[in-house]
Structures are given as structure tokens and as C-alpha cells.
Coordinates of N, CA and C in Angstrom, one line a residue:
M1 N -6.2 -24.3 -8.5 CA -5.8 -22.5 -9.5 C -7.4 -22.1 -8.7
T2 N -7.0 -21.3 -8.8 CA -8.0 -19.6 -8.8 C -8.1 -19.0 -9.6
E3 N -9.0 -18.9 -10.2 CA -10.4 -18.6 -11.3 C -9.7 -16.8 -11.7
P4 N -9.2 -16.3 -13.0 CA -8.5 -14.8 -13.1 C -10.1 -14.0 -11.9
A5 N -9.6 -13.1 -11.8 CA -9.8 -11.9 -10.9 C -11.3 -10.7 -12.6
P6 N -12.0 -10.5 -11.4 CA -13.5 -10.1 -12.6 C -12.7 -9.1 -13.2
G7 N -13.0 -9.2 -14.6 CA -13.2 -7.9 -15.2 C -11.2 -7.4 -15.3
G8 N -10.3 -8.6 -14.6 CA -9.7 -8.2 -15.3 C -9.1 -7.0 -13.8
R9 N -9.9 -7.0 -12.4 CA -9.2 -6.6 -11.8 C -7.3 -6.5 -11.0
R10 N -7.0 -5.5 -10.8 CA -6.0 -6.0 -10.2 C -5.8 -5.2 -8.8
P11 N -4.5 -5.7 -7.9 CA -3.9 -6.4 -7.8 C -4.4 -8.1 -8.6
R12 N -4.7 -9.3 -8.6 CA -4.0 -10.3 -9.1 C -4.4 -10.8 -7.9
S13 N -3.6 -11.4 -7.5 CA -3.3 -11.9 -6.2 C -4.3 -11.8 -4.6
V14 N -4.6 -10.7 -5.0 CA -5.7 -10.2 -4.1 C -7.1 -10.5 -4.9
Y15 N -7.8 -10.2 -6.3 CA -9.3 -10.1 -6.4 C -9.3 -11.7 -7.2
G16 N -8.2 -12.4 -7.5 CA -8.3 -13.6 -7.5 C -8.6 -14.4 -7.0
R17 N -8.5 -14.6 -5.9 CA -9.0 -14.8 -4.5 C -10.3 -15.5 -4.0
G18 N -10.6 -16.2 -3.5 CA -11.9 -15.8 -2.6 C -12.7 -15.4 -3.2
S19 N -14.6 -14.8 -2.4 CA -15.5 -14.4 -3.1 C -15.6 -13.3 -2.3
E20 N -16.4 -12.3 -3.6 CA -16.3 -11.3 -3.5 C -17.3 -10.8 -2.0
P21 N -15.7 -9.8 -1.5 CA -17.1 -9.1 -0.3 C -18.2 -8.4 -0.9
D22 N -19.5 -7.7 0.6 CA -20.3 -6.5 0.4 C -19.4 -5.7 0.0
P23 N -19.5 -4.9 -1.0 CA -18.7 -3.5 -1.2 C -19.0 -2.9 -0.5
R24 N -19.5 -2.8 0.3 CA -18.9 -1.7 1.9 C -18.1 -2.1 2.8
F25 N -17.7 -3.2 2.5 CA -17.0 -3.6 3.9 C -15.9 -3.1 2.7
S26 N -15.4 -3.3 1.3 CA -14.3 -2.9 0.6 C -13.8 -1.9 1.0
M27 N -15.1 -0.9 0.7 CA -15.2 0.6 0.2 C -14.4 0.4 1.4
A28 N -14.6 0.5 3.0 CA -14.4 0.6 4.4 C -12.8 0.5 4.4
N29 N -12.7 -0.6 4.0 CA -11.2 -1.0 3.9 C -10.2 0.5 3.1
E30 N -10.6 0.6 1.9 CA -10.2 1.3 0.6 C -10.0 2.2 1.7
R31 N -10.7 2.9 1.9 CA -11.2 4.4 2.5 C -9.6 4.6 4.2
T32 N -9.6 3.5 4.5 CA -8.9 3.3 6.3 C -7.4 3.6 5.5
A33 N -7.6 2.8 4.3 CA -6.0 2.7 3.8 C -5.1 4.0 2.8
L34 N -6.8 5.0 2.7 CA -6.4 6.0 2.0 C -5.4 6.7 2.9
A35 N -6.4 7.3 3.7 CA -6.4 7.8 5.7 C -4.8 7.6 5.6
W36 N -4.4 6.5 5.8 CA -3.6 5.9 6.6 C -1.8 6.5 5.2
V37 N -2.8 6.6 3.8 CA -2.1 6.9 2.9 C -1.4 8.5 3.4
R38 N -2.9 8.8 3.8 CA -2.1 10.8 3.8 C -2.0 11.2 5.2
T39 N -1.6 10.3 6.0 CA -1.3 10.5 7.7 C 0.4 10.4 7.2
A40 N 0.5 9.4 5.8 CA 1.8 9.2 5.4 C 2.5 11.0 4.7
L41 N 1.5 11.3 4.3 CA 1.7 12.4 3.3 C 2.1 13.5 4.2
A42 N 1.4 13.3 5.7 CA 1.4 14.6 6.0 C 2.6 14.8 6.9
L43 N 3.3 13.6 6.6 CA 4.4 13.0 7.5 C 5.7 13.3 6.8
V44 N 5.4 13.4 5.6 CA 6.8 13.7 4.0 C 6.6 15.6 4.3
A45 N 5.3 15.6 4.4 CA 5.2 17.8 4.2 C 5.3 18.2 5.3
G46 N 5.7 17.3 6.6 CA 5.6 18.2 7.4 C 7.6 17.8 8.3
G47 N 7.7 16.7 7.7 CA 9.4 16.7 7.6 C 9.9 17.8 6.6
V48 N 9.6 17.3 5.6 CA 10.0 19.3 4.6 C 9.8 20.8 4.4
G49 N 9.0 21.0 5.2 CA 7.6 22.5 5.9 C 9.6 22.6 7.0
L50 N 10.0 21.5 7.8 CA 11.0 21.2 9.2 C 11.7 21.4 8.3
T51 N 12.4 21.1 7.8 CA 13.7 21.3 7.0 C 13.8 22.6 6.4
S52 N 12.7 22.7 6.2 CA 12.9 24.1 4.9 C 12.6 25.9 6.1
V53 N 12.4 25.3 7.1 CA 12.3 26.6 8.2 C 12.9 26.6 8.6
A54 N 13.9 25.1 9.2 CA 15.4 24.8 10.0 C 16.9 25.9 8.7
R55 N 16.4 25.9 7.2 CA 17.2 26.3 6.4 C 17.2 27.8 6.6
L56 N 15.9 28.0 6.4 CA 15.5 30.0 6.3 C 16.0 30.8 7.6
A57 N 16.0 29.7 8.6 CA 16.3 30.7 9.9 C 17.8 30.4 10.3
N58 N 18.5 29.6 9.7 CA 19.3 28.7 9.9 C 19.9 28.5 11.4
L59 N 19.2 27.1 11.7 CA 19.0 26.6 13.0 C 18.8 25.1 13.3
S60 N 19.6 25.1 13.7 CA 21.0 23.3 14.3 C 20.0 22.4 13.0
R61 N 21.2 21.5 13.1 CA 21.3 21.1 11.8 C 20.4 19.3 12.6
F62 N 20.4 19.3 13.5 CA 19.5 18.6 14.1 C 17.8 18.6 14.2
L63 N 17.5 19.6 13.1 CA 16.2 19.5 13.1 C 15.8 19.0 11.2
D64 N 17.2 19.4 10.1 CA 17.3 18.4 9.8 C 17.3 17.0 9.9
V65 N 18.4 16.6 11.4 CA 18.0 15.1 11.3 C 16.3 14.1 11.1
V66 N 15.3 15.4 12.5 CA 13.9 15.3 13.2 C 13.1 15.6 11.4
A67 N 13.2 15.8 10.7 CA 12.8 15.9 9.6 C 12.8 15.5 8.6
A68 N 14.6 14.8 8.1 CA 14.7 13.0 7.6 C 14.3 11.8 8.3
I69 N 13.4 11.6 9.4 CA 13.1 10.9 9.8 C 11.8 11.1 9.9
L70 N 11.8 11.8 9.2 CA 10.2 12.0 9.7 C 9.3 11.3 8.4
C71 N 10.5 11.8 7.1 CA 9.7 11.9 5.6 C 10.2 10.2 5.1
V72 N 11.5 9.3 6.2 CA 11.1 7.8 6.0 C 10.1 7.1 6.6
G73 N 9.3 8.0 7.5 CA 8.1 7.3 9.0 C 7.3 7.2 7.0
G74 N 6.9 8.6 6.4 CA 5.8 8.3 6.2 C 6.2 7.4 4.4
A75 N 7.7 8.2 4.0 CA 7.3 6.9 3.0 C 7.4 4.9 3.6
V76 N 7.3 4.9 5.2 CA 7.4 3.4 5.7 C 5.8 3.4 5.5
L77 N 5.1 3.9 5.9 CA 3.4 4.2 6.8 C 2.8 4.3 5.6
A78 N 3.4 4.8 4.0 CA 2.6 4.8 2.5 C 2.9 3.2 2.5
V79 N 3.8 2.3 2.5 CA 4.1 1.0 2.4 C 3.4 0.4 3.1
V80 N 3.6 0.5 4.6 CA 2.2 -1.1 5.5 C 1.6 -0.2 4.7
A81 N 0.8 1.1 4.7 CA -1.0 1.4 4.6 C -1.7 0.2 3.3
V82 N -0.8 -0.1 2.3 CA -0.4 -1.2 1.0 C -1.2 -2.7 2.0
I83 N -0.2 -2.8 2.6 CA -0.5 -3.9 3.0 C -0.4 -4.0 3.9
G84 N -0.9 -3.7 4.8 CA -2.6 -3.3 5.3 C -3.9 -3.5 5.2
W85 N -3.8 -2.9 3.5 CA -5.2 -2.8 3.2 C -5.1 -4.2 2.7
R86 N -4.3 -5.0 1.7 CA -4.0 -6.3 1.3 C -4.8 -8.0 2.1
R87 N -3.9 -7.0 3.2 CA -4.8 -8.1 4.4 C -5.5 -8.2 4.3
R88 N -6.5 -7.1 4.9 CA -7.3 -7.0 4.9 C -8.6 -7.0 4.1
E89 N -7.6 -7.2 3.2 CA -9.1 -7.4 2.3 C -8.9 -8.6 1.9
L90 N -7.8 -9.7 1.4 CA -7.6 -11.3 2.0 C -8.5 -12.3 3.0
A91 N -8.5 -11.3 4.2 CA -8.8 -11.8 4.9 C -10.7 -11.9 4.4
M92 N -11.0 -10.6 4.2 CA -12.8 -11.1 4.0 C -12.8 -11.7 2.7
R93 N -12.5 -11.8 1.6 CA -12.8 -12.5 0.4 C -12.7 -14.2 1.3
L94 N -11.8 -14.2 1.8 CA -11.0 -15.5 2.5 C -12.0 -15.8 3.4
D95 N -13.1 -14.9 4.4 CA -13.5 -15.5 5.4 C -12.9 -15.6 6.7
E96 N -12.1 -14.7 7.0 CA -11.5 -15.3 7.5 C -11.3 -14.0 8.5
P97 N -11.3 -14.2 9.8 CA -11.0 -12.7 11.0 C -9.6 -12.0 10.5
L98 N -10.7 -10.6 10.7 CA -10.1 -9.5 10.2 C -8.4 -9.7 11.0
P99 N -7.4 -9.1 10.3 CA -6.3 -8.9 11.2 C -5.4 -8.0 12.1
A100 N -4.1 -7.7 12.9 CA -4.8 -7.2 14.0 C -4.0 -6.4 12.9
P101 N -4.4 -4.3 13.7 CA -3.6 -3.2 13.2 C -1.7 -3.5 13.4
V102 N -1.4 -3.2 12.5 CA 0.7 -3.1 12.3 C 0.5 -2.0 13.2
A103 N 0.5 -1.1 12.6 CA 1.5 0.0 12.3 C 0.9 1.3 14.0
L104 N -0.3 1.1 13.7 CA -1.2 1.7 14.8 C -0.2 1.9 15.9
T105 N 0.3 1.4 16.2 CA 1.3 1.4 17.7 C 2.2 2.2 17.5
W106 N 2.5 1.0 16.6 CA 4.1 2.4 15.8 C 4.4 3.7 15.3
L107 N 3.2 4.0 14.7 CA 2.9 5.2 13.9 C 3.1 6.4 15.6
G108 N 1.5 5.6 16.9 CA 1.5 6.9 17.4 C 2.8 7.1 18.6
L109 N 4.3 6.4 18.8 CA 4.8 6.6 19.1 C 6.1 6.8 18.8
A110 N 5.9 6.8 17.2 CA 7.0 7.5 16.5 C 5.9 9.7 16.6
V111 N 5.1 9.3 16.9 CA 4.9 10.8 16.7 C 5.5 11.6 17.9
A112 N 5.2 10.4 18.7 CA 4.9 10.8 20.2 C 6.5 11.4 20.7
A113 N 7.5 10.2 19.7 CA 9.5 10.8 19.7 C 9.2 12.0 19.3
A114 N 8.9 12.0 17.6 CA 9.0 13.5 16.9 C 8.4 14.5 17.9
A115 N 7.4 14.8 18.4 CA 7.1 15.5 19.4 C 7.9 15.4 20.7
L116 N 8.2 14.9 21.7 CA 9.2 15.6 22.3 C 11.2 15.8 22.1
A117 N 11.2 15.0 21.1 CA 12.2 15.5 20.3 C 12.2 16.9 19.9
L118 N 11.7 17.3 19.4 CA 11.1 19.3 18.9 C 10.6 19.8 20.5
A119 N 10.1 19.2 21.1 CA 9.7 20.5 22.6 C 11.6 20.1 23.3
G120 N 12.0 19.0 23.4 CA 13.5 19.1 23.9 C 14.2 20.1 23.1
Y121 N 14.3 20.4 21.8 CA 15.3 20.9 21.3 C 14.6 22.7 21.3
V122 N 13.6 22.7 21.7 CA 12.5 23.9 22.0 C 13.5 24.7 22.9
V123 N 13.1 23.7 24.2 CA 13.5 24.0 25.4 C 15.2 23.9 26.2
L124 N 15.7 23.4 25.1 CA 17.1 23.1 25.4 C 18.1 24.4 24.5
K125 N 17.2 24.9 23.2 CA 18.2 25.7 22.6 C 18.5 26.7 22.9
D126 N 18.6 26.8 23.5 CA 19.3 28.5 24.7 C 20.1 28.1 25.6
V127 N 20.0 26.8 26.1 CA 20.5 26.5 27.3 C 22.4 25.7 27.1

């Protein structure tokens, strides 16, 4: 049985397990998760901006599809950021090896795909 999290910290499923790691490592883990959340927010903002410009300029509905994909990708990335923070925090608390990053490869591929789709749109829109 695990003891209650110190100071009632939540989530108890994280803070109620293992031993307290060096605060510098926990704060670095938190900063990393927040950076991923900022990236997720940038994807959502890019999607909103893209669809807004597309509507104002009467551009193709294809841009709305790309914008929707960016927004959904941002939402997924925000969830993945929290899950990654939890996995790393638990690994530190339980003195286990840190898990490999999950989202990095997928995010890179998704950004490259969005960039290629938009570049293709720019090149082919007048053809």
C-alpha cells in the first residue's frame, strides 16, 4: 500500500508512489511537459489562423482540412505531453530508467507532412 502524497499533492497516482526525486529533475520534467503543451498550443493557433485566412481570402476548403488536422494534432499532443510527464515522473520516483520519448518522431513527421501539404497547395493552386 502506498502512503498518501505529501501535502495532498495531486495526482496521487504519481506523488503517492516511490520516493521524492531531486527537485531539479522534477522541475526539468515539468518544464519539458510545458514546452510540449506550448507546441500543442502553437499547432492549434496555426490551425485557427490558417482557416481564418482561408475564409477571408476565399481560398480552397483543402486549407480547412489542413487546419483541422493541425488543431486535432495540437489536442493530441497536449494529452501526450501530460502522459509523458507522468511516465517520466514515475520513473524518477521509482528509480527506473527514463522512458523513451513517444511524440518526438510523430511530431516531426506530422509537421513535415503539414509543411509539404501546404507547399504542394501553393505550387499547385494555379495549375
